[in-house]
GROMACS .gro file of C-alpha atoms in nm:
model
  182
    1MET     CA    1  23.465   2.939   1.089
    2ASN     CA    2  23.733   2.822   0.840
    3ILE     CA    3  23.686   2.474   0.719
    4ALA     CA    4  23.969   2.287   0.532
    5ILE     CA    5  23.955   1.978   0.361
    6TYR     CA    6  24.295   1.843   0.272
    7ILE     CA    7  24.343   1.676  -0.083
    8TYR     CA    8  24.607   1.524  -0.249
    9PRO     CA    9  24.690   1.305  -0.564
   10GLU     CA   10  24.434   1.015  -0.567
   11ALA     CA   11  24.211   1.138  -0.315
   12GLU     CA   12  23.857   0.987  -0.321
   13VAL     CA   13  23.619   1.220  -0.494
   14LEU     CA   14  23.344   1.166  -0.264
   15ASP     CA   15  23.548   1.196   0.045
   16PHE     CA   16  23.614   1.559  -0.027
   17SER     CA   17  23.326   1.666  -0.208
   18GLY     CA   18  23.047   1.493   0.030
   19PRO     CA   19  23.177   1.700   0.329
   20PHE     CA   20  23.210   1.995   0.107
   21GLU     CA   21  22.859   1.973  -0.013
   22VAL     CA   22  22.748   1.938   0.367
   23PHE     CA   23  22.905   2.260   0.483
   24SER     CA   24  22.861   2.459   0.204
   25THR     CA   25  22.500   2.368   0.182
   26ALA     CA   26  22.456   2.447   0.552
   27LYS     CA   27  22.643   2.771   0.502
   28ARG     CA   28  22.354   2.885   0.216
   29ILE     CA   29  22.083   2.781   0.445
   30SER     CA   30  22.228   2.950   0.748
   31GLN     CA   31  22.377   3.232   0.605
   32GLN     CA   32  22.695   3.183   0.803
   33GLU     CA   33  23.024   3.344   0.751
   34TRP     CA   34  23.186   3.041   0.680
   35ASN     CA   35  23.519   3.000   0.471
   36ILE     CA   36  23.534   2.645   0.314
   37PHE     CA   37  23.811   2.520   0.109
   38PHE     CA   38  24.042   2.277  -0.034
   39ILE     CA   39  24.401   2.261   0.059
   40ALA     CA   40  24.681   2.060  -0.064
   41GLU     CA   41  25.081   2.045  -0.031
   42HIS     CA   42  25.079   2.283  -0.340
   43ASN     CA   43  24.843   2.503  -0.485
   44ALA     CA   44  24.856   2.331  -0.833
   45LEU     CA   45  24.598   2.121  -0.998
   46ILE     CA   46  24.562   1.776  -0.810
   47GLU     CA   47  24.431   1.448  -0.993
   48ALA     CA   48  24.187   1.285  -0.761
   49ARG     CA   49  24.084   0.911  -0.810
   50GLY     CA   50  23.909   0.836  -1.133
   51GLY     CA   51  24.131   1.120  -1.302
   52MET     CA   52  23.895   1.442  -1.162
   53LEU     CA   53  24.101   1.737  -1.169
   54ILE     CA   54  24.055   1.967  -0.881
   55GLN     CA   55  24.223   2.302  -0.797
   56PRO     CA   56  24.298   2.349  -0.426
   57ASN     CA   57  24.207   2.688  -0.290
   58PHE     CA   58  24.538   2.723  -0.084
   59SER     CA   59  24.861   2.533  -0.018
   60ILE     CA   60  24.984   2.393   0.333
   61ASP     CA   61  25.235   2.678   0.329
   62ASP     CA   62  24.964   2.959   0.292
   63HIS     CA   63  24.620   2.918   0.419
   64PRO     CA   64  24.382   3.108   0.666
   65GLU     CA   65  24.381   2.962   1.034
   66ILE     CA   66  24.180   2.651   1.016
   67ASP     CA   67  23.899   2.546   1.286
   68LEU     CA   68  23.785   2.249   1.139
   69LEU     CA   69  24.055   2.030   0.946
   70ILE     CA   70  23.901   1.706   0.724
   71VAL     CA   71  24.151   1.499   0.620
   72VAL     CA   72  24.017   1.285   0.317
   73GLY     CA   73  24.091   0.932   0.214
   74GLY     CA   74  24.211   0.763  -0.113
   75VAL     CA   75  24.538   0.626  -0.212
   76HIS     CA   76  24.744   0.745   0.079
   77SER     CA   77  25.059   0.530   0.067
   78GLU     CA   78  25.282   0.826  -0.049
   79GLN     CA   79  25.106   1.090   0.180
   80ILE     CA   80  25.192   0.908   0.495
   81LYS     CA   81  25.564   0.892   0.368
   82ASN     CA   82  25.555   1.275   0.309
   83THR     CA   83  25.707   1.440   0.617
   84LYS     CA   84  25.606   1.780   0.504
   85VAL     CA   85  25.242   1.706   0.509
   86ILE     CA   86  25.238   1.474   0.810
   87ASN     CA   87  25.436   1.783   0.997
   88TRP     CA   88  25.171   2.029   0.870
   89ILE     CA   89  24.896   1.787   1.003
   90LYS     CA   90  25.047   1.765   1.341
   91ALA     CA   91  25.094   2.147   1.364
   92THR     CA   92  24.765   2.243   1.215
   93ASN     CA   93  24.586   1.998   1.484
   94GLU     CA   94  24.725   2.220   1.761
   95HIS     CA   95  24.506   2.530   1.635
   96THR     CA   96  24.204   2.348   1.532
   97LYS     CA   97  23.859   2.282   1.730
   98LYS     CA   98  23.810   1.950   1.552
   99THR     CA   99  24.035   1.737   1.324
  100ALA     CA  100  23.835   1.476   1.129
  101SER     CA  101  23.921   1.186   0.853
  102ILE     CA  102  23.733   1.008   0.611
  103CYS     CA  103  23.829   0.655   0.530
  104THR     CA  104  24.207   0.612   0.511
  105GLY     CA  105  24.262   0.951   0.598
  106ALA     CA  106  24.273   0.817   0.931
  107PHE     CA  107  24.628   0.692   0.837
  108LEU     CA  108  24.749   1.044   0.818
  109LEU     CA  109  24.629   1.143   1.155
  110ALA     CA  110  24.778   0.830   1.273
  111GLU     CA  111  25.120   0.866   1.127
  112ALA     CA  112  25.111   1.217   1.245
  113GLY     CA  113  25.070   1.065   1.590
  114LEU     CA  114  24.742   1.241   1.672
  115LEU     CA  115  24.542   0.924   1.744
  116ASN     CA  116  24.756   0.716   1.971
  117ASP     CA  117  24.564   0.511   2.213
  118LEU     CA  118  24.233   0.631   2.102
  119LYS     CA  119  23.931   0.470   1.951
  120VAL     CA  120  23.910   0.512   1.574
  121THR     CA  121  23.792   0.371   1.270
  122THR     CA  122  23.843   0.355   0.874
  123HIS     CA  123  23.714   0.188   0.576
  124TRP     CA  124  23.632  -0.185   0.629
  125GLU     CA  125  23.889  -0.292   0.396
  126ASP     CA  126  24.155  -0.107   0.572
  127ILE     CA  127  24.095  -0.211   0.930
  128SER     CA  128  24.342  -0.452   0.985
  129ASP     CA  129  24.614  -0.257   0.794
  130LEU     CA  130  24.551   0.054   1.003
  131GLN     CA  131  24.565  -0.175   1.303
  132ASN     CA  132  24.905  -0.348   1.220
  133ALA     CA  133  25.046  -0.006   1.133
  134TYR     CA  134  24.947   0.176   1.418
  135PRO     CA  135  24.894  -0.089   1.720
  136THR     CA  136  24.875   0.189   1.955
  137LEU     CA  137  24.507   0.264   1.821
  138GLN     CA  138  24.199   0.083   1.906
  139VAL     CA  139  24.099   0.014   1.564
  140ILE     CA  140  23.707  -0.042   1.585
  141GLU     CA  141  23.519  -0.251   1.295
  142ASN     CA  142  23.147  -0.224   1.206
  143THR     CA  143  23.085   0.160   1.313
  144ARG     CA  144  23.016   0.458   1.096
  145TRP     CA  145  23.205   0.725   1.280
  146ILE     CA  146  23.384   0.740   1.621
  147GLU     CA  147  23.444   1.054   1.813
  148GLU     CA  148  23.732   1.072   2.076
  149GLY     CA  149  23.770   1.431   2.242
  150LYS     CA  150  23.855   1.642   1.940
  151PHE     CA  151  23.936   1.363   1.657
  152ILE     CA  152  23.655   1.208   1.472
  153THR     CA  153  23.723   0.918   1.230
  154SER     CA  154  23.493   0.776   0.995
  155ALA     CA  155  23.468   0.460   0.796
  156GLY     CA  156  23.413   0.567   0.432
  157ILE     CA  157  23.232   0.760   0.168
  158SER     CA  158  22.881   0.748   0.298
  159ALA     CA  159  23.000   0.753   0.670
  160GLY     CA  160  23.196   1.086   0.585
  161ILE     CA  161  22.909   1.253   0.480
  162ASP     CA  162  22.688   1.133   0.779
  163MET     CA  163  22.980   1.240   0.992
  164SER     CA  164  22.993   1.579   0.838
  165LEU     CA  165  22.601   1.622   0.931
  166TYR     CA  166  22.708   1.497   1.275
  167LEU     CA  167  22.998   1.745   1.295
  168LEU     CA  168  22.752   2.021   1.156
  169SER     CA  169  22.509   1.936   1.427
  170LYS     CA  170  22.793   1.967   1.713
  171LEU     CA  171  22.924   2.316   1.593
  172THR     CA  172  22.586   2.455   1.521
  173SER     CA  173  22.248   2.293   1.595
  174ASP     CA  174  22.072   1.952   1.534
  175ALA     CA  175  21.808   2.154   1.355
  176LEU     CA  176  22.077   2.291   1.089
  177ALA     CA  177  22.227   1.952   1.042
  178LYS     CA  178  21.884   1.803   0.970
  179LYS     CA  179  21.777   2.094   0.738
  180THR     CA  180  22.103   2.037   0.553
  181ALA     CA  181  22.030   1.662   0.510
  182GLN     CA  182  21.696   1.736   0.363
   0.00000   0.00000   0.00000
């Protein structure tokens, strides 16, 4: 399984490092043949929130097939205007088994037209902005994550970690998710 975590400038550090830890720990425990990687628009150093520097493994132009795409949150205002990225998310989703977002990553999925008429969530501070920007969405407050078909959206940092454990249970087993959480 290829698990891609999409990052970008000013991405929230725990939004991408939390799911990475969940899946990489599960891989180690279960000895699965998983490829867990970071992907960005360009294969160049990214400055995440707080100045953390991270090197993506792949660019959106050159990467393996993706089974699970996780789009993280952060300062997303430039990302939703980036048609190359939005088109890539839309095209990539056609081949994924699951597509997920953490926090304001939901804005990128919504901009790609993937969440129309679905129940979704995001960070509590961004609920009204998401609803106003994308009125066809059914934005739900006070929930940690929502699964609608192949899409899963989560509220924020810790909810994204919990959502990753939930995804792990769905893709493998409850036992592996519990062992990973421990």
